[in-house]
PDB file of C-alpha atoms and ligand atoms in Angstrom:
ATOM      1  CA  MET A   1      -5.147 -32.438  11.010  1.00 74.00           C
ATOM      2  CA  ALA A   2      -2.334 -31.929   8.595  1.00 92.00           C
ATOM      3  CA  LYS A   3      -0.683 -28.963   7.009  1.00 96.00           C
ATOM      4  CA  ARG A   4      -1.008 -28.785   3.226  1.00 97.00           C
ATOM      5  CA  ASN A   5       1.205 -27.107   0.638  1.00 98.00           C
ATOM      6  CA  ILE A   6       0.098 -23.650  -0.423  1.00 98.00           C
ATOM      7  CA  VAL A   7      -0.069 -23.179  -4.186  1.00 98.00           C
ATOM      8  CA  LYS A   8       1.783 -20.080  -5.393  1.00 98.00           C
ATOM      9  CA  LEU A   9       0.889 -17.427  -7.989  1.00 96.00           C
ATOM     10  CA  GLY A  10       1.572 -18.671 -11.510  1.00 95.00           C
ATOM     11  CA  GLU A  11       0.021 -22.088 -10.991  1.00 97.00           C
ATOM     12  CA  ASP A  12      -3.033 -22.821 -13.135  1.00 97.00           C
ATOM     13  CA  VAL A  13      -5.287 -23.975 -10.326  1.00 98.00           C
ATOM     14  CA  LEU A  14      -5.434 -20.418  -8.936  1.00 98.00           C
ATOM     15  CA  THR A  15      -7.040 -19.086 -12.127  1.00 98.00           C
ATOM     16  CA  LYS A  16      -9.829 -21.668 -12.350  1.00 98.00           C
ATOM     17  CA  LYS A  17     -13.398 -21.541 -11.122  1.00 98.00           C
ATOM     18  CA  SER A  18     -14.163 -23.886  -8.222  1.00 98.00           C
ATOM     19  CA  ARG A  19     -17.166 -26.221  -8.165  1.00 98.00           C
ATOM     20  CA  ASP A  20     -19.883 -26.319  -5.526  1.00 98.00           C
ATOM     21  CA  VAL A  21     -19.595 -28.767  -2.639  1.00 98.00           C
ATOM     22  CA  THR A  22     -22.441 -31.276  -2.815  1.00 98.00           C
ATOM     23  CA  VAL A  23     -21.293 -33.881  -0.286  1.00 98.00           C
ATOM     24  CA  PHE A  24     -20.778 -32.832   3.333  1.00 98.00           C
ATOM     25  CA  ASP A  25     -18.743 -35.783   4.523  1.00 98.00           C
ATOM     26  CA  ASP A  26     -15.599 -36.460   6.527  1.00 98.00           C
ATOM     27  CA  LYS A  27     -13.490 -35.681   3.465  1.00 98.00           C
ATOM     28  CA  LEU A  28     -14.836 -32.117   3.530  1.00 98.00           C
ATOM     29  CA  TRP A  29     -14.282 -31.870   7.305  1.00 98.00           C
ATOM     30  CA  THR A  30     -10.669 -33.007   6.904  1.00 98.00           C
ATOM     31  CA  LEU A  31     -10.168 -30.427   4.159  1.00 98.00           C
ATOM     32  CA  LEU A  32     -11.607 -27.676   6.402  1.00 98.00           C
ATOM     33  CA  ASP A  33      -9.454 -28.748   9.362  1.00 98.00           C
ATOM     34  CA  ASP A  34      -6.321 -28.984   7.219  1.00 98.00           C
ATOM     35  CA  MET A  35      -6.991 -25.609   5.617  1.00 98.00           C
ATOM     36  CA  TYR A  36      -7.406 -23.978   9.023  1.00 98.00           C
ATOM     37  CA  GLU A  37      -4.167 -25.481  10.303  1.00 98.00           C
ATOM     38  CA  THR A  38      -2.341 -24.476   7.109  1.00 98.00           C
ATOM     39  CA  MET A  39      -3.674 -20.912   7.349  1.00 98.00           C
ATOM     40  CA  GLN A  40      -2.783 -20.549  11.022  1.00 97.00           C
ATOM     41  CA  SER A  41       0.726 -21.906  10.681  1.00 97.00           C
ATOM     42  CA  ALA A  42       1.315 -19.440   7.836  1.00 97.00           C
ATOM     43  CA  ASN A  43      -0.096 -16.555   9.942  1.00 96.00           C
ATOM     44  CA  GLY A  44      -2.856 -15.904   7.418  1.00 97.00           C
ATOM     45  CA  VAL A  45      -6.372 -14.609   8.053  1.00 98.00           C
ATOM     46  CA  GLY A  46      -8.030 -16.542   5.233  1.00 98.00           C
ATOM     47  CA  LEU A  47      -7.497 -19.446   2.872  1.00 98.00           C
ATOM     48  CA  ALA A  48      -9.513 -20.815  -0.048  1.00 98.00           C
ATOM     49  CA  ALA A  49      -9.470 -24.436  -1.249  1.00 98.00           C
ATOM     50  CA  PRO A  50      -7.813 -23.664  -4.629  1.00 98.00           C
ATOM     51  CA  GLN A  51      -4.816 -22.443  -2.609  1.00 98.00           C
ATOM     52  CA  VAL A  52      -4.280 -26.023  -1.480  1.00 98.00           C
ATOM     53  CA  GLY A  53      -4.974 -27.304  -4.993  1.00 98.00           C
ATOM     54  CA  ILE A  54      -8.642 -28.233  -4.544  1.00 98.00           C
ATOM     55  CA  LEU A  55     -11.197 -26.657  -6.896  1.00 98.00           C
ATOM     56  CA  ARG A  56     -14.110 -26.694  -4.469  1.00 98.00           C
ATOM     57  CA  ARG A  57     -16.025 -23.740  -3.007  1.00 98.00           C
ATOM     58  CA  VAL A  58     -14.553 -23.934   0.484  1.00 99.00           C
ATOM     59  CA  VAL A  59     -13.073 -21.071   2.545  1.00 98.00           C
ATOM     60  CA  VAL A  60     -11.677 -20.679   6.055  1.00 98.00           C
ATOM     61  CA  ILE A  61     -11.232 -17.295   7.729  1.00 98.00           C
ATOM     62  CA  ASP A  62     -10.056 -16.096  11.130  1.00 98.00           C
ATOM     63  CA  VAL A  63      -9.394 -12.383  11.407  1.00 98.00           C
ATOM     64  CA  GLY A  64      -8.943 -12.573  15.164  1.00 96.00           C
ATOM     65  CA  ASP A  65     -12.301 -11.003  16.005  1.00 96.00           C
ATOM     66  CA  GLU A  66     -15.228 -12.345  18.030  1.00 95.00           C
ATOM     67  CA  ASN A  67     -16.294 -14.594  15.139  1.00 96.00           C
ATOM     68  CA  GLY A  68     -13.237 -16.787  15.667  1.00 97.00           C
ATOM     69  CA  ARG A  69     -12.954 -19.584  13.130  1.00 98.00           C
ATOM     70  CA  ILE A  70     -15.264 -19.107  10.154  1.00 98.00           C
ATOM     71  CA  GLU A  71     -15.950 -21.895   7.662  1.00 98.00           C
ATOM     72  CA  LEU A  72     -17.742 -20.963   4.447  1.00 99.00           C
ATOM     73  CA  VAL A  73     -18.928 -23.691   2.097  1.00 99.00           C
ATOM     74  CA  ASN A  74     -20.476 -22.551  -1.216  1.00 99.00           C
ATOM     75  CA  PRO A  75     -20.413 -18.881  -0.146  1.00 98.00           C
ATOM     76  CA  THR A  76     -22.023 -16.079  -2.142  1.00 98.00           C
ATOM     77  CA  VAL A  77     -22.057 -12.353  -1.450  1.00 98.00           C
ATOM     78  CA  THR A  78     -25.713 -11.335  -1.215  1.00 98.00           C
ATOM     79  CA  SER A  79     -25.274  -7.632  -0.458  1.00 98.00           C
ATOM     80  CA  MET A  80     -22.543  -4.998  -0.356  1.00 98.00           C
ATOM     81  CA  LYS A  81     -22.408  -1.498   1.067  1.00 98.00           C
ATOM     82  CA  GLY A  82     -19.903   1.315   0.744  1.00 98.00           C
ATOM     83  CA  LYS A  83     -16.236   1.105  -0.175  1.00 98.00           C
ATOM     84  CA  GLN A  84     -12.892   0.648   1.530  1.00 98.00           C
ATOM     85  CA  ARG A  85      -9.396   0.672   0.077  1.00 98.00           C
ATOM     86  CA  GLU A  86      -6.944  -1.444   2.042  1.00 97.00           C
ATOM     87  CA  LEU A  87      -3.595  -3.109   1.586  1.00 96.00           C
ATOM     88  CA  GLU A  88      -3.954  -6.839   0.915  1.00 97.00           C
ATOM     89  CA  GLY A  89      -1.611  -9.752   0.799  1.00 97.00           C
ATOM     90  CA  CYS A  90      -2.147 -13.426   0.038  1.00 98.00           C
ATOM     91  CA  LEU A  91      -0.502 -16.641   1.218  1.00 98.00           C
ATOM     92  CA  SER A  92      -0.200 -17.630  -2.467  1.00 98.00           C
ATOM     93  CA  VAL A  93       1.646 -14.382  -3.242  1.00 97.00           C
ATOM     94  CA  PRO A  94       4.204 -14.093  -0.436  1.00 93.00           C
ATOM     95  CA  ASP A  95       6.226 -11.238  -1.957  1.00 93.00           C
ATOM     96  CA  LEU A  96       3.586  -8.784  -3.189  1.00 97.00           C
ATOM     97  CA  TRP A  97       1.004  -6.504  -1.584  1.00 97.00           C
ATOM     98  CA  GLY A  98      -1.676  -4.436  -3.203  1.00 97.00           C
ATOM     99  CA  TYR A  99      -4.240  -1.730  -2.575  1.00 97.00           C
ATOM    100  CA  VAL A 100      -7.659  -3.119  -3.423  1.00 98.00           C
ATOM    101  CA  VAL A 101     -11.034  -1.392  -3.340  1.00 98.00           C
ATOM    102  CA  ARG A 102     -13.648  -3.606  -1.686  1.00 98.00           C
ATOM    103  CA  PRO A 103     -17.103  -3.065  -0.214  1.00 98.00           C
ATOM    104  CA  ALA A 104     -17.033  -1.629   3.332  1.00 98.00           C
ATOM    105  CA  LYS A 105     -19.684  -4.098   4.433  1.00 98.00           C
ATOM    106  CA  VAL A 106     -20.866  -7.399   2.986  1.00 98.00           C
ATOM    107  CA  LYS A 107     -23.466  -9.981   3.713  1.00 98.00           C
ATOM    108  CA  VAL A 108     -22.529 -13.543   2.728  1.00 98.00           C
ATOM    109  CA  LYS A 109     -24.750 -16.577   2.480  1.00 98.00           C
ATOM    110  CA  ALA A 110     -22.987 -19.913   2.910  1.00 99.00           C
ATOM    111  CA  GLN A 111     -23.341 -23.441   4.224  1.00 99.00           C
ATOM    112  CA  ASP A 112     -21.555 -24.843   7.252  1.00 98.00           C
ATOM    113  CA  ARG A 113     -19.628 -28.128   7.285  1.00 98.00           C
ATOM    114  CA  TYR A 114     -22.891 -30.039   7.735  1.00 98.00           C
ATOM    115  CA  GLY A 115     -24.645 -28.315   4.828  1.00 98.00           C
ATOM    116  CA  LYS A 116     -26.755 -25.999   6.965  1.00 98.00           C
ATOM    117  CA  GLU A 117     -27.287 -22.547   5.465  1.00 98.00           C
ATOM    118  CA  PHE A 118     -26.370 -19.405   7.386  1.00 98.00           C
ATOM    119  CA  VAL A 119     -25.753 -15.721   6.773  1.00 98.00           C
ATOM    120  CA  ILE A 120     -22.735 -13.808   8.045  1.00 98.00           C
ATOM    121  CA  GLU A 121     -22.184 -10.058   7.916  1.00 98.00           C
ATOM    122  CA  GLY A 122     -18.808  -8.416   8.083  1.00 98.00           C
ATOM    123  CA  ASP A 123     -17.116  -5.055   7.791  1.00 98.00           C
ATOM    124  CA  LYS A 124     -13.497  -3.860   7.886  1.00 97.00           C
ATOM    125  CA  LEU A 125     -10.981  -6.734   7.640  1.00 98.00           C
ATOM    126  CA  LEU A 126     -13.685  -9.421   7.728  1.00 98.00           C
ATOM    127  CA  ALA A 127     -15.396  -7.896   4.666  1.00 98.00           C
ATOM    128  CA  VAL A 128     -12.032  -7.745   2.882  1.00 98.00           C
ATOM    129  CA  ALA A 129     -11.207 -11.349   3.818  1.00 98.00           C
ATOM    130  CA  MET A 130     -14.583 -12.719   2.699  1.00 98.00           C
ATOM    131  CA  CYS A 131     -14.389 -10.899  -0.648  1.00 98.00           C
ATOM    132  CA  HIS A 132     -10.736 -11.879  -1.176  1.00 98.00           C
ATOM    133  CA  GLU A 133     -11.391 -15.570  -0.436  1.00 98.00           C
ATOM    134  CA  ILE A 134     -14.590 -15.762  -2.502  1.00 98.00           C
ATOM    135  CA  ASP A 135     -12.631 -14.225  -5.395  1.00 98.00           C
ATOM    136  CA  HIS A 136     -10.216 -17.188  -5.151  1.00 98.00           C
ATOM    137  CA  LEU A 137     -13.181 -19.515  -5.797  1.00 98.00           C
ATOM    138  CA  ASN A 138     -13.713 -17.681  -9.073  1.00 98.00           C
ATOM    139  CA  GLY A 139     -10.063 -17.759 -10.082  1.00 98.00           C
ATOM    140  CA  VAL A 140      -9.524 -14.085  -9.251  1.00 98.00           C
ATOM    141  CA  MET A 141      -6.338 -13.017  -7.442  1.00 98.00           C
ATOM    142  CA  PHE A 142      -5.963  -9.682  -5.635  1.00 98.00           C
ATOM    143  CA  THR A 143      -3.122  -8.888  -8.043  1.00 97.00           C
ATOM    144  CA  ASP A 144      -5.704  -8.997 -10.891  1.00 97.00           C
ATOM    145  CA  ILE A 145      -7.880  -6.296  -9.348  1.00 98.00           C
ATOM    146  CA  ALA A 146      -5.489  -4.213  -7.219  1.00 98.00           C
ATOM    147  CA  GLU A 147      -5.231  -0.510  -8.040  1.00 97.00           C
ATOM    148  CA  GLU A 148      -1.574  -0.768  -7.203  1.00 95.00           C
ATOM    149  CA  VAL A 149       0.730  -3.743  -6.558  1.00 96.00           C
ATOM    150  CA  LEU A 150       3.852  -3.254  -4.447  1.00 96.00           C
ATOM    151  CA  THR A 151       6.919  -5.338  -3.658  1.00 96.00           C
ATOM    152  CA  ALA A 152       8.237  -5.603  -0.094  1.00 89.00           C
ATOM    153  CA  SER A 153      10.881  -2.948  -0.708  1.00 91.00           C
ATOM    154  CA  GLN A 154       8.415  -0.578  -2.388  1.00 93.00           C
ATOM    155  CA  LEU A 155       6.126  -1.014   0.589  1.00 90.00           C
ATOM    156  CA  GLU A 156       8.996  -0.203   2.988  1.00 90.00           C
ATOM    157  CA  GLU A 157       9.772   2.958   1.012  1.00 91.00           C
ATOM    158  CA  ARG A 158       6.107   3.918   1.137  1.00 85.00           C
ATOM    159  CA  LYS A 159       5.935   3.495   4.910  1.00 82.00           C
ATOM    160  CA  LYS A 160       9.046   5.620   5.423  1.00 85.00           C
ATOM    161  CA  GLY A 161       7.830   8.335   3.071  1.00 72.00           C
TER     162      GLY A 161
HETATM  163 CO1  LIG B   1      -5.470 -15.046  -1.155  1.00 69.89          CO
END
């Protein structure tokens, strides 16, 4: 495994739509392994392939719950329920946070690293992470859809107040 560079806000690749994965080979497995290592070493809970400069529909997530490491290839949200409004950050946007309204619960259909289809359900942080990462595959950043975007110092002020 190898750590990859994380693309930062302002770079074109983050605004583009990713293509489906059609070949489930060792190149994909290396990408998934590298993305997981990159995410973990940056203390993130999710990472999408465009964030390492690859326009393919590949996501890794680990929110520290019983699901452990989650790999989503060609994911789509198939159902949503309710609403939650939480503070989000992004490894591609190290200096901004934002309040984003997301579904409280989502069901996602995806393929695993071998191409086998599965369905995963999530609420709370897992629902946020899945929606946030799938947005990346469509070129959407949380800063595009946040109700409010805050800098580190604004966030500090907010916590104090
Ligand atoms: Co992100």
